[in-house]
JSON list of C-alpha atoms in Angstrom, two decimals:
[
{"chain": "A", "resi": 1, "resn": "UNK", "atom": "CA", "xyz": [-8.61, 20.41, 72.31]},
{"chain": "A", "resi": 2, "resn": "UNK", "atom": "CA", "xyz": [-10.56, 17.80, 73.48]},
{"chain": "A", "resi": 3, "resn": "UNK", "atom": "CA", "xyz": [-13.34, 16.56, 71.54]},
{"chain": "A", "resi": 4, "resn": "UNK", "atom": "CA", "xyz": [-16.12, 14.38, 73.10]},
{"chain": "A", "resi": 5, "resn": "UNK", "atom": "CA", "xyz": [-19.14, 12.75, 71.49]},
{"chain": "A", "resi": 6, "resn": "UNK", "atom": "CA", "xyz": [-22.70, 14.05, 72.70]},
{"chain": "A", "resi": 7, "resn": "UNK", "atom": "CA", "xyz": [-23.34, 10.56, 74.38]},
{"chain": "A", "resi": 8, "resn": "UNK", "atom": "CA", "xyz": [-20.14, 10.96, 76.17]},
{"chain": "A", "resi": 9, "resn": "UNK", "atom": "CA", "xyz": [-21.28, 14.88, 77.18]},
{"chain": "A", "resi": 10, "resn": "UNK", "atom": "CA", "xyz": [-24.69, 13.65, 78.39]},
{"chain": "A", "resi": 11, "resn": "UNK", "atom": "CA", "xyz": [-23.19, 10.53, 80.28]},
{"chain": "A", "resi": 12, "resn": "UNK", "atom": "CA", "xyz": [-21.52, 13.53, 82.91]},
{"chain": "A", "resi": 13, "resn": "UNK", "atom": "CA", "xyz": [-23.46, 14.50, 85.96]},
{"chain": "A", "resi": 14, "resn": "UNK", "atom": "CA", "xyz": [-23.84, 18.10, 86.01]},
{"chain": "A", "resi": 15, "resn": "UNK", "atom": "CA", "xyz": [-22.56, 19.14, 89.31]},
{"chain": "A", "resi": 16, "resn": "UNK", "atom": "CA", "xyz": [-23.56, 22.84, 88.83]},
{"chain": "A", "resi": 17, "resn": "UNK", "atom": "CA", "xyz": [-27.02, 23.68, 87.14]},
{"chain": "A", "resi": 18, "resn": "UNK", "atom": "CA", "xyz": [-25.89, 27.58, 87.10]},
{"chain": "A", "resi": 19, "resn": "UNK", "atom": "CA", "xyz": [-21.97, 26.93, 84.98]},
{"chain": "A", "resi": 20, "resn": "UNK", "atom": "CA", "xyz": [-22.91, 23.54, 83.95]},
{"chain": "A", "resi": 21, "resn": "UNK", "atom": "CA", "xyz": [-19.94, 22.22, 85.05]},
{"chain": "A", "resi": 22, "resn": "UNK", "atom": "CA", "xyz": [-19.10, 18.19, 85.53]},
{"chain": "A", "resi": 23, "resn": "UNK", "atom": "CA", "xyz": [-16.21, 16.62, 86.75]},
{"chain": "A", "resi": 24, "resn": "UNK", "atom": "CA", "xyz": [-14.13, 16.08, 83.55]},
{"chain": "A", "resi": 25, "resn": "UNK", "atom": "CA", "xyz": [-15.21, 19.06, 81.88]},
{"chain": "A", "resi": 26, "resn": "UNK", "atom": "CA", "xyz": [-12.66, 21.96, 83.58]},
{"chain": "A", "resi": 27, "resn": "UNK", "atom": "CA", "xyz": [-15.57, 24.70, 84.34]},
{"chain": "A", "resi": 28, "resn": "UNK", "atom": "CA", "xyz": [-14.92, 26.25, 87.40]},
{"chain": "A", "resi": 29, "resn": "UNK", "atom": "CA", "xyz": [-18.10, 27.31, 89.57]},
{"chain": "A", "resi": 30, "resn": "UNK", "atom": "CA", "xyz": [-19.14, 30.90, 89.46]},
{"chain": "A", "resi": 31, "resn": "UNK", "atom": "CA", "xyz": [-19.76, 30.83, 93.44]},
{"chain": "A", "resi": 32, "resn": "UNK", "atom": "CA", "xyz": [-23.38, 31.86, 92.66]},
{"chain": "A", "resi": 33, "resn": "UNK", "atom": "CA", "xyz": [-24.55, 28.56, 93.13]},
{"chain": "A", "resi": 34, "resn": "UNK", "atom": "CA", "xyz": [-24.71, 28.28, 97.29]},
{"chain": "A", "resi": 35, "resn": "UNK", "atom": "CA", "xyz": [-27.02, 31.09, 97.17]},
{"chain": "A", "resi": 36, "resn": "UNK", "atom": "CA", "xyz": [-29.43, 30.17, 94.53]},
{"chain": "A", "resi": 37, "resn": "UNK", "atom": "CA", "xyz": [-29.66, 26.93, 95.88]},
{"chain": "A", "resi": 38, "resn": "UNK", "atom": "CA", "xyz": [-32.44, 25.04, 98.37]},
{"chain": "A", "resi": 39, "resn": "UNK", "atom": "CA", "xyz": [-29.64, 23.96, 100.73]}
]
């Protein structure tokens, strides 16, 4: 596994506020997002 400090965790944008995913972190988006957003 890959362990990462809380500095390093905060650091990444959150690109999804609904998964929480960022770039490095591997969560894939639930697809809820478009239609909960203010796009």
């Amino acid at each position: 596994m890959n362990h990462k400090s809380d500095a390093q965790i905060k650091d990444e944008l959150i690109l999804c506020q609904h998964c929480l995913r960022t770039a490095n972190n591997g969560i894939k988006c639930k697809g809820i997002c478009v239609a909960d957003s203010d796009y």
